[in-house]
Tab-separated table of C-alpha atoms in Angstrom:
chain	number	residue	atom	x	y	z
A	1	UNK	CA	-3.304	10.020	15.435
A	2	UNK	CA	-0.093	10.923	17.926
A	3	UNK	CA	0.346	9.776	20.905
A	4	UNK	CA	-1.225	6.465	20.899
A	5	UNK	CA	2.155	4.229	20.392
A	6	UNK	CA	3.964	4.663	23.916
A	7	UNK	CA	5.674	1.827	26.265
A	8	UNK	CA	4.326	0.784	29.601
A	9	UNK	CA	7.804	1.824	31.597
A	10	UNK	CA	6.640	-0.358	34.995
A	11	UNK	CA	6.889	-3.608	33.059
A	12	UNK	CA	10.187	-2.491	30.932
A	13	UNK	CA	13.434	-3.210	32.743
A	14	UNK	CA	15.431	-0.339	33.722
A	15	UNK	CA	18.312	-0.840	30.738
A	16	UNK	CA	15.535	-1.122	28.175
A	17	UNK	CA	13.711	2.450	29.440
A	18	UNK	CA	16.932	4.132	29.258
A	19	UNK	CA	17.140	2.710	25.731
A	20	UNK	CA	13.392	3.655	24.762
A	21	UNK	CA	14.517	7.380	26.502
A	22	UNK	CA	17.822	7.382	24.422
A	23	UNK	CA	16.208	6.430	20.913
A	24	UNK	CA	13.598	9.273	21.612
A	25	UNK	CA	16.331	11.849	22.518
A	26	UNK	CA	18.670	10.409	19.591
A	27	UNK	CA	15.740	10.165	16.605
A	28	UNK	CA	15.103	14.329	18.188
A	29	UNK	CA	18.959	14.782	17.314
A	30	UNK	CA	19.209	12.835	14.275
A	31	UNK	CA	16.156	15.376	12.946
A	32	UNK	CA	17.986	18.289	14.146
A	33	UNK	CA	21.413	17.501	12.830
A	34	UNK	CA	19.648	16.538	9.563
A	35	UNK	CA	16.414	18.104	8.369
A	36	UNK	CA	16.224	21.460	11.048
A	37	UNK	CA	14.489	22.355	13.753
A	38	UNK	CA	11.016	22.323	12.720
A	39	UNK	CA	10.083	18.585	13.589
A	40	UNK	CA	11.078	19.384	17.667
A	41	UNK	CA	8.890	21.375	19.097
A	42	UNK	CA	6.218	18.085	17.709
A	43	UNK	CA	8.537	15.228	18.466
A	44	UNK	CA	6.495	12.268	19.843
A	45	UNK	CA	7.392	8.744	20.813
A	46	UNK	CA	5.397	7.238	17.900
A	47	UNK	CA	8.039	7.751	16.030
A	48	UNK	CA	10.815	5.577	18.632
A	49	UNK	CA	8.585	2.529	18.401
A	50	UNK	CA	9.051	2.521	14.243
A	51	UNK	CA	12.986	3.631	14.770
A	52	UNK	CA	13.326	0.640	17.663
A	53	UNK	CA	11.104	-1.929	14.807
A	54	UNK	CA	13.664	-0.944	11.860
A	55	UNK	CA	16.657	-1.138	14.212
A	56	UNK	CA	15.341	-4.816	14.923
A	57	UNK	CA	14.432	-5.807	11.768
A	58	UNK	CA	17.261	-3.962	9.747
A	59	UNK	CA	19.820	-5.244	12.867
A	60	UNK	CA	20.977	-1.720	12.794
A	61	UNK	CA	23.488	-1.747	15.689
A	62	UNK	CA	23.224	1.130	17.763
A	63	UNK	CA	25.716	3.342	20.108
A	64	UNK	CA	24.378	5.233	22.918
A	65	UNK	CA	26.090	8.645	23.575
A	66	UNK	CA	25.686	11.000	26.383
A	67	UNK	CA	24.907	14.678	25.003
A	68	UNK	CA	23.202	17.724	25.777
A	69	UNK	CA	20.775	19.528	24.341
A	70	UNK	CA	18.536	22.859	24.251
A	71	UNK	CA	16.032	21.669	26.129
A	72	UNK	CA	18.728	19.999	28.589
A	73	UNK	CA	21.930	22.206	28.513
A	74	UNK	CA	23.420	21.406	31.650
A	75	UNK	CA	23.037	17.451	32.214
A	76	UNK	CA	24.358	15.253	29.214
A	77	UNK	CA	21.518	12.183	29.095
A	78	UNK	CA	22.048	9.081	27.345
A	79	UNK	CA	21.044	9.573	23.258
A	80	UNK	CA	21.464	7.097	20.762
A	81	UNK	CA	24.537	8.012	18.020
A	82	UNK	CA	23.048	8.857	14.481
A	83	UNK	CA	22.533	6.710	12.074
A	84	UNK	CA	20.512	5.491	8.745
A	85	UNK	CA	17.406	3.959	10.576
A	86	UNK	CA	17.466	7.001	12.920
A	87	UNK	CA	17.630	9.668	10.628
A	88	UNK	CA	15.142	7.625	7.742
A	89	UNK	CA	12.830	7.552	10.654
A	90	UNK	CA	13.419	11.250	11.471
A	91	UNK	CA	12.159	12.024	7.969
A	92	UNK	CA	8.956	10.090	8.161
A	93	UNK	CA	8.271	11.916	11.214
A	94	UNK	CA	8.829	15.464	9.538
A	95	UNK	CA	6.295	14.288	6.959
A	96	UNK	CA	3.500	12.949	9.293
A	97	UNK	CA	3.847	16.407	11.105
A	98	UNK	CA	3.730	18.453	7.791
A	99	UNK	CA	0.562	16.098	6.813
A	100	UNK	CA	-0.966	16.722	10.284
A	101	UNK	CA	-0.735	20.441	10.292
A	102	UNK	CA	-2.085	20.424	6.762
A	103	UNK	CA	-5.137	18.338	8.333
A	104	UNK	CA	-5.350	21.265	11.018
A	105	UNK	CA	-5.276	23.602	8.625
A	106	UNK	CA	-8.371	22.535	6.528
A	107	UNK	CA	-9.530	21.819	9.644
A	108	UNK	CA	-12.488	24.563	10.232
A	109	UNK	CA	-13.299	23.205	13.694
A	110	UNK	CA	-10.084	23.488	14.626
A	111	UNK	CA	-8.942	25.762	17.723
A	112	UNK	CA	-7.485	29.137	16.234
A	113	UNK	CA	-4.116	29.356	17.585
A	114	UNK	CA	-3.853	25.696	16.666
A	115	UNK	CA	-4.475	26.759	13.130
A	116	UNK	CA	-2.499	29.923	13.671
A	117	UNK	CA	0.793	27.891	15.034
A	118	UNK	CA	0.463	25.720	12.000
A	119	UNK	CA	0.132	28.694	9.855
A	120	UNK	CA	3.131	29.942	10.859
A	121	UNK	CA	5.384	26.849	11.510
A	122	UNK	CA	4.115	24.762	8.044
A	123	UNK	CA	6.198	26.871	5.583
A	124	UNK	CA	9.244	25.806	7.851
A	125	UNK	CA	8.593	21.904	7.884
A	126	UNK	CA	7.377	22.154	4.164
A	127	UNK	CA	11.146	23.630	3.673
A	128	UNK	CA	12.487	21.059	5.490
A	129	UNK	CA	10.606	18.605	3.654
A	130	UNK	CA	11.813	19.870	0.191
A	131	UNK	CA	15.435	20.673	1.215
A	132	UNK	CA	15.921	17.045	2.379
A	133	UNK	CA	13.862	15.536	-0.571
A	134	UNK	CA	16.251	17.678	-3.270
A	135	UNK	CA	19.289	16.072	-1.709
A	136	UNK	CA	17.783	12.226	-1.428
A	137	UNK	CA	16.176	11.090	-4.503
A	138	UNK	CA	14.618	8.117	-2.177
A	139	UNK	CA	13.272	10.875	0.358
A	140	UNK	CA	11.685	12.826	-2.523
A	141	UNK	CA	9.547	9.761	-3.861
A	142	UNK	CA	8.522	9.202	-0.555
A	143	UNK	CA	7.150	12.390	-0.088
A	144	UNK	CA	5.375	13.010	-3.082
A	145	UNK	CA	3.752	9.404	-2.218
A	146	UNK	CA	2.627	10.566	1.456
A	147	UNK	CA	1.073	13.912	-0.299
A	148	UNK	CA	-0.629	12.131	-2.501
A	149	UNK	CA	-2.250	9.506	0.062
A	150	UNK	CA	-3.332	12.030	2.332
A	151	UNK	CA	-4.736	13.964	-0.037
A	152	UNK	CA	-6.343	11.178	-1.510
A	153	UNK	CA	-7.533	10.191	2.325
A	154	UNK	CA	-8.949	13.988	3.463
A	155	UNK	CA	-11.070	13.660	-0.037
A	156	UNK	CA	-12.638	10.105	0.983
A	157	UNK	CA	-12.982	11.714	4.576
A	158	UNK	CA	-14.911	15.051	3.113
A	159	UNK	CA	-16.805	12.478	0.728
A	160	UNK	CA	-18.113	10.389	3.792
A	161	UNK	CA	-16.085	6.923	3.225
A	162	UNK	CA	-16.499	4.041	5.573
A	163	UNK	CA	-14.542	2.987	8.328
A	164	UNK	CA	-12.836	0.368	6.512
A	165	UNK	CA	-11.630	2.354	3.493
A	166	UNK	CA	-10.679	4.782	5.766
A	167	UNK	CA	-8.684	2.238	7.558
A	168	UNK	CA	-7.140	0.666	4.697
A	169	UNK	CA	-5.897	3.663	3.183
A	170	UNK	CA	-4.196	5.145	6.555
A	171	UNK	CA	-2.446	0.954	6.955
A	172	UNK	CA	-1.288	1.538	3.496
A	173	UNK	CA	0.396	5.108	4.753
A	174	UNK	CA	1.886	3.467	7.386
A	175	UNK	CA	2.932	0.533	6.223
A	176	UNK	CA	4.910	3.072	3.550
A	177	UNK	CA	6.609	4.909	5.747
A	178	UNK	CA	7.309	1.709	8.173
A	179	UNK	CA	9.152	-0.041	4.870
A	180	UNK	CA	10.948	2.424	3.609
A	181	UNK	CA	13.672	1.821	2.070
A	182	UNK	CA	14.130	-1.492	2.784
A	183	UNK	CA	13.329	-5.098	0.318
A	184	UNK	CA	12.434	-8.752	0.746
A	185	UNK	CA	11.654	-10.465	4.031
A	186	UNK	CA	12.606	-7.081	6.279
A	187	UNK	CA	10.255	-4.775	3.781
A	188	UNK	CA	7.504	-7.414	4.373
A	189	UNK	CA	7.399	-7.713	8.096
A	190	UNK	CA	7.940	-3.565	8.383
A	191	UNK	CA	4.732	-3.386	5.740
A	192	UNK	CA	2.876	-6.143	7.591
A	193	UNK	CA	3.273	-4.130	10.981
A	194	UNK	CA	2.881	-0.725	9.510
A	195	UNK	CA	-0.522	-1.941	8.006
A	196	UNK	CA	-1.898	-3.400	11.535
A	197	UNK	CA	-0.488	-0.595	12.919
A	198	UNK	CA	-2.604	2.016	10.936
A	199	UNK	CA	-5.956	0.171	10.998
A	200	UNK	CA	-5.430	0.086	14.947
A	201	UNK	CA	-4.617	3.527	15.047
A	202	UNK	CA	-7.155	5.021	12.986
A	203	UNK	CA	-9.733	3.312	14.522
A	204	UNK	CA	-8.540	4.209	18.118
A	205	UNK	CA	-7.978	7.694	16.939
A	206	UNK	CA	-11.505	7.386	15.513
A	207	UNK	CA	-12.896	6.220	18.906
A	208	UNK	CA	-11.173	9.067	20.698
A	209	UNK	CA	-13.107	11.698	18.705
A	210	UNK	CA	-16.467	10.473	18.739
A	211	UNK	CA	-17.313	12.916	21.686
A	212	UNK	CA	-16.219	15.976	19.829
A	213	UNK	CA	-17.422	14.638	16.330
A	214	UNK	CA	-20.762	13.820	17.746
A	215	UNK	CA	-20.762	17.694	18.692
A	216	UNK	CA	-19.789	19.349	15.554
A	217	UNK	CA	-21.900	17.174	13.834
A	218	UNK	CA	-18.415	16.337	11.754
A	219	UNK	CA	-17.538	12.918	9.586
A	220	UNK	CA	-16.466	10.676	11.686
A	221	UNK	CA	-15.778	6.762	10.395
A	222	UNK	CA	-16.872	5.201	13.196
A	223	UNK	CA	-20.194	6.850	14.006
A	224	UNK	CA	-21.196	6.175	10.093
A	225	UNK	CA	-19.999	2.519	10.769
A	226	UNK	CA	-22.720	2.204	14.129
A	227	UNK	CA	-24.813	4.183	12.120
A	228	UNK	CA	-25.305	7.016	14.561
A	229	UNK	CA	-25.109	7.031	18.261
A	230	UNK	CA	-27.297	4.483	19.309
A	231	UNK	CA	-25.902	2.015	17.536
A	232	UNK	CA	-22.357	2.116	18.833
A	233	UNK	CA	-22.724	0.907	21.930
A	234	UNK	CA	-23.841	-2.449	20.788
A	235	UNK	CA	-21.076	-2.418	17.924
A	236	UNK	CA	-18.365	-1.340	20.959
A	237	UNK	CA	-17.629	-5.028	21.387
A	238	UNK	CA	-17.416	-5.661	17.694
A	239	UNK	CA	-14.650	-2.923	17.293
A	240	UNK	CA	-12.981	-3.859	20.843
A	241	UNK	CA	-12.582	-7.442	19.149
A	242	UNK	CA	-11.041	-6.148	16.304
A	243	UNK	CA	-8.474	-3.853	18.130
A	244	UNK	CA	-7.712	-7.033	20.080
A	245	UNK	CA	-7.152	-9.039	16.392
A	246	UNK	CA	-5.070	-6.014	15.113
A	247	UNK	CA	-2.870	-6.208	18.175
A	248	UNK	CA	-2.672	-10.568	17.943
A	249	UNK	CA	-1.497	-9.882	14.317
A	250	UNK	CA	1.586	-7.193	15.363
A	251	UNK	CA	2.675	-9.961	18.007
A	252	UNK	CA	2.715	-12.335	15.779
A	253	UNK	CA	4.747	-10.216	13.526
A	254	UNK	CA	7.105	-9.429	16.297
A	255	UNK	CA	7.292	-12.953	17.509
A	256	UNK	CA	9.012	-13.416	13.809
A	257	UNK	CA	11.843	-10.673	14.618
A	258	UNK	CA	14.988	-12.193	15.850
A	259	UNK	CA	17.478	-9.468	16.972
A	260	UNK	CA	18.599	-7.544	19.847
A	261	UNK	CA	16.708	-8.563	23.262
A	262	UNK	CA	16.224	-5.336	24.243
A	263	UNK	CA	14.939	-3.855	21.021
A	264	UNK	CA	12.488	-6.561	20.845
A	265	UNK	CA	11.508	-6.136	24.427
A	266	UNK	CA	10.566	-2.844	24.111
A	267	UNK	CA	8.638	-3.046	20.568
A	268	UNK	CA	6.801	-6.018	22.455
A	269	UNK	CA	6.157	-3.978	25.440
A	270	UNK	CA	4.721	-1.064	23.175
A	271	UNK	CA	2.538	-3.549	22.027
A	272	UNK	CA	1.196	-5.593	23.908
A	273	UNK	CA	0.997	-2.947	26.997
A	274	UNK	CA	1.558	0.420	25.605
A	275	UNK	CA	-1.333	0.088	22.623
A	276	UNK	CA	-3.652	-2.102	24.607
A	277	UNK	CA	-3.503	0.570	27.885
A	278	UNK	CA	-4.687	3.217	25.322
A	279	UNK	CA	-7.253	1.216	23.803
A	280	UNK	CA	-8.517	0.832	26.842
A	281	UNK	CA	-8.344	4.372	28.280
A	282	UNK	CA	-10.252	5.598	25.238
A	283	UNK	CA	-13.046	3.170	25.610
A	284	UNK	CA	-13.196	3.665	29.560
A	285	UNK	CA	-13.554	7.013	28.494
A	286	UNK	CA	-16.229	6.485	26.477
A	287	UNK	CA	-18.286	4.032	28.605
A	288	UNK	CA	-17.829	6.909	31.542
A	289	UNK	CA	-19.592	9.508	29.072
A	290	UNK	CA	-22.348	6.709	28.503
A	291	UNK	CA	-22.574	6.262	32.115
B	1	UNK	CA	23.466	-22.808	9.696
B	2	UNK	CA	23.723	-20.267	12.838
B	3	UNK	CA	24.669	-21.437	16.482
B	4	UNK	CA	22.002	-24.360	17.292
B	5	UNK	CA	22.480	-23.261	20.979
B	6	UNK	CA	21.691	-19.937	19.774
B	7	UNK	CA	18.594	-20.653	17.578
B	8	UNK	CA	17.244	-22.400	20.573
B	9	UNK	CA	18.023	-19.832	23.259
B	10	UNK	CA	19.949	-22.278	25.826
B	11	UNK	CA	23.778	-22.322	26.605
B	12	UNK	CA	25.664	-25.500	25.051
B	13	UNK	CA	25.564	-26.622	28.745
B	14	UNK	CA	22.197	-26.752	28.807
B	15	UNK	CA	20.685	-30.225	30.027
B	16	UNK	CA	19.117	-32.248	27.136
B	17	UNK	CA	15.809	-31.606	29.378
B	18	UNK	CA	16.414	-28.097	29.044
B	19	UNK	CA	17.469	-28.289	25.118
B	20	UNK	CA	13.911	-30.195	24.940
B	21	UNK	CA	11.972	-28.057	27.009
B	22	UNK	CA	13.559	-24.896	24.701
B	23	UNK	CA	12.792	-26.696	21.836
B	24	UNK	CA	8.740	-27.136	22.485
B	25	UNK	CA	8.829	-23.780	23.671
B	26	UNK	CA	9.518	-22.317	20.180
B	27	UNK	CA	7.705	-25.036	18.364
B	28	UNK	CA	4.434	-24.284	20.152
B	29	UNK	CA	5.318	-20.560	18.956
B	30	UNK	CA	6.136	-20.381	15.730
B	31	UNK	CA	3.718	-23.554	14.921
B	32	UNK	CA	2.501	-23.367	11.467
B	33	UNK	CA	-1.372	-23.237	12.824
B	34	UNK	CA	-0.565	-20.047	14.553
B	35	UNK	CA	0.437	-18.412	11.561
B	36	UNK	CA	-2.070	-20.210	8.799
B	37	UNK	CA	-4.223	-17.577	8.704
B	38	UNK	CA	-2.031	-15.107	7.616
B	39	UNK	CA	0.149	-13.453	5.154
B	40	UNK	CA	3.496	-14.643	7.350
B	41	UNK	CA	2.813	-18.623	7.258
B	42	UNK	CA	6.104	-18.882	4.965
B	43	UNK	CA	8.565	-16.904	7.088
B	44	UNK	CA	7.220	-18.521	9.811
B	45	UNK	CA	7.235	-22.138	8.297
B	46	UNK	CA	11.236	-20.967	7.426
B	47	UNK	CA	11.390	-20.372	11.070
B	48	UNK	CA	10.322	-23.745	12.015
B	49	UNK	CA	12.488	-25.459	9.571
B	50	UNK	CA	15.632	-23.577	11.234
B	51	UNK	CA	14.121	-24.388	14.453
B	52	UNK	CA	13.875	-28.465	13.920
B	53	UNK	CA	17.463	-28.068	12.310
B	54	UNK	CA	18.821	-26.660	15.386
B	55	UNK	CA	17.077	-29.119	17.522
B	56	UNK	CA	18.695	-31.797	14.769
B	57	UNK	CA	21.877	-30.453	15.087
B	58	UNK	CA	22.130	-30.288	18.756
B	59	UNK	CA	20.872	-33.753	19.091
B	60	UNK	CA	23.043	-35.609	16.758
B	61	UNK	CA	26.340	-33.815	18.286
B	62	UNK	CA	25.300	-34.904	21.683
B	63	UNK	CA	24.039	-38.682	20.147
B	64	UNK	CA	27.921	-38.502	18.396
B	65	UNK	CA	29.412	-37.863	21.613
B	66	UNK	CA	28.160	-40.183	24.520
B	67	UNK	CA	27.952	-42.891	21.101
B	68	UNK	CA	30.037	-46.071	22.368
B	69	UNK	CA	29.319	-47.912	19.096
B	70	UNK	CA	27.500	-51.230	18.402
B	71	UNK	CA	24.351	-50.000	19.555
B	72	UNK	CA	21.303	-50.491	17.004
B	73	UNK	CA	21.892	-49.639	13.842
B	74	UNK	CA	20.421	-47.532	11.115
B	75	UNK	CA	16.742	-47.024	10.517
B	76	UNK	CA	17.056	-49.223	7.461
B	77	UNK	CA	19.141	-52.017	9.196
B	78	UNK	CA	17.142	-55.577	8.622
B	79	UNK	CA	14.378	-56.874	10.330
B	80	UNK	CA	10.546	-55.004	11.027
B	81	UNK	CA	10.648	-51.905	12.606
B	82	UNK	CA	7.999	-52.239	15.198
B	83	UNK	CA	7.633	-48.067	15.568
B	84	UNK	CA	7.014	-47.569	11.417
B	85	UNK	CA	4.526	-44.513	12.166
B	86	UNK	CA	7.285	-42.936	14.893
B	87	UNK	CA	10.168	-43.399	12.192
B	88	UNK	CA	7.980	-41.576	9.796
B	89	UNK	CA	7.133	-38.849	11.984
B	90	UNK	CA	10.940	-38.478	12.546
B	91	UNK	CA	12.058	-38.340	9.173
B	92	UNK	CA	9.529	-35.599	8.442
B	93	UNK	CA	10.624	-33.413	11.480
B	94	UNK	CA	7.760	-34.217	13.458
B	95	UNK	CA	9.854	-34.751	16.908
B	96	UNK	CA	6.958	-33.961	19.671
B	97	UNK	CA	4.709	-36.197	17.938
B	98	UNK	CA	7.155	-38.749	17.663
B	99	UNK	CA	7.888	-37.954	21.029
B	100	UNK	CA	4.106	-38.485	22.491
B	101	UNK	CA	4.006	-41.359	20.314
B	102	UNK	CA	6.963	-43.148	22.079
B	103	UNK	CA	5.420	-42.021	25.644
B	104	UNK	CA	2.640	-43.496	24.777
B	105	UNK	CA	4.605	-46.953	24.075
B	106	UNK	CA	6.847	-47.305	26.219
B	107	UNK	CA	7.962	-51.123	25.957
B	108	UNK	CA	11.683	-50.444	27.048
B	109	UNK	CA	13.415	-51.946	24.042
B	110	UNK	CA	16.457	-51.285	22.564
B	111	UNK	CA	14.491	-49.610	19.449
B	112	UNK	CA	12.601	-47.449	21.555
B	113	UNK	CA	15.480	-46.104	23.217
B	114	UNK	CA	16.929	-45.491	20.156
B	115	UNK	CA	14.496	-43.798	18.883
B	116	UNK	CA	13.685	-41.706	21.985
């Protein structure tokens, strides 16, 4: 479910890409400085559209430093300075990657050095995890409560549950980790977002498998929903519809967000470009396998 | 209250053309329809309430400063209003309709201008 939530750079201006870049390389240092290392090597930019939404909504003000880094040693690039929303957001990250490579894990299908990586790397994320929950009482409750969802999720999944459960319970994840830590009319739109959010991601993610689920013969929501094969490609336009809704619904949201222009430009461009372009490429995909 | 200019998006230079054109801009927005339907319809009915105050504040401060006195007087000041439904509209916030209501009259008396 990573690597959906990216920016269309050709319609961002200039100043607002080298903001999306800096958040990414600043939420990468604000994990490093405070959880460890283990998050890097899996650091998306899923996570720099929910750091540039809480800077927005929170009006967070942000510096933007220039620093090097391992992977850069010899250039210093433009990274945003740590702070509170970067570092909360760092440690919602850690736990979506210690959830995923638990998924990969119990994952039989799954490749074997994927399953071996995550073999090896999960004890140092689930240390991460624990060090930074024992010193954040707030951190703590909010991992216990992602374990507990995803467990509760992989059981629907193994017992067959439909594609709106399914949905449901992956928009309630996210709209957790979205609001965290914050109250009133900022922990409302965050929740709001964080809920469209999940239900368009899980279904896209959903989508994107179908192929390989079809295969293995393995659960997937969306098949159930169509009731097999032949049925989806009638109930394609259905689902494209309610992508499209999902994606109205986070506008809307947005449209409610006063705060910095850029911030807002770029959370809007993630949106309405960035989400929609992989919506589409998954079911292009799809209608070229039909084809 | 924050910056009217502000809420609205124009500079306090703006034109009152521009300050109107702003104005139904974000009304069309953050319109109560658009948001009806979902779980947002307060925030964005808050929105639209600091939206019409801006426009209200903006409008007033420029009314208070071309003002030469004398003109017509209050909404309440003797004699039959002959725009009752436009007056209405304007004491509930309701400024494009009052607006389209006035275009649609447009007799060129003093009340009209007033109220426009």
């Amino acid at each position: 479910m990573l690597g959906y939530v990216k920016c269309d750079p050709a319609e961002l201006l200039v100043r607002q890409h080298g903001l999306y870049r800096a958040l990414y390389c600043g939420l990468c240092r604000s994990a490093v400085r405070g959880f460890g290392v283990a998050s890097s090597p899996f650091h998306s930019y899923d996570f720099v559209f929910l750091a540039a939404v809480r800077h927005l909504v929170l009006n967070e003000p942000y510096r933007i430093e220039r620093r090097r880094c391992f992977l850069h040693p010899l250039r210093r690039r433009p990274a945003a300075a740590d702070n509170a929303v970067l570092r909360d957001t760092a440690f919602c990250q850690l736990l979506m990657i210690r959830e995923k490579m638990r998924d990969d894990l119990a994952d039989r299908d799954a490749p074997f050095f994927r399953r071996l990586a995550c073999r090896l790397w999960l004890p140092l994320v689930l240390g991460e995890a624990r060090r930074a929950s024992k010193k954040n009482g707030a951190y703590a409750a909010l991992s216990d409560r992602m374990e507990k969802a995803f467990c509760d999720t992989r059981a629907k999944e193994a017992a067959g549950a439909d594609l709106d459960c399914m949905c449901g319970d992956f928009a309630g994840i996210l709209s957790d980790l979205a609001s965290f830590g914050t109250e009133g009319r900022e922990k409302r739109l965050l929740a709001g977002l964080g809920d469209k959010l999940g239900r368009f991601l899980y279904t896209l993610d959903a989508l994107d498998d179908l192929e390989k689920d079809e295969k293995k013969k393995a659960f997937n929501p969306v098949l159930s929903a169509c009731g097999g094969s032949e049925g989806l490609r009638e109930k394609l336009g259905e689902l494209d519809a309610v992508q499209g809704f999902y994606l109205r619904e986070m506008d809307l949201i947005l449209g409610l967000i006063d705060g910095d222009r850029d911030l807002a430009a770029i959370c809007e461009n993630v949106v309405r470009r960035g989400l929609a372009a992989a919506e589409k490429r998954v079911l292009e995909k799809r209608e070229e396998k039909n084809v | 209250m924050n910056d009217p200019y502000q809420v609205l998006g124009v500079s306090p230079d703006a034109t009152d053309e521009e300050v109107k054109k702003a104005y139904r801009a974000m009304a069309k927005k953050y319109h109560p329809d658009n948001y009806a339907n979902t779980e947002f319809a307060d925030v964005a009915n808050e929105k639209m309430k600091t939206i019409n105050e801006a426009y209200d504040a903006i409008l007033k401060e420029r009314a208070g400063r071309g003002r030469s006195g004398g003109a017509y007087g209050g909404p309440n000041d003797g004699g039959a209003s002959r725009f009752p439904r436009v007056r209405e509209l304007i004491r509930a916030g309701r400024y494009t309709e009052a607006e389209v209501m006035l275009d649609a009259s447009s007799d060129g008396s003093a009340e009209w201008y007033y109220l426009k």
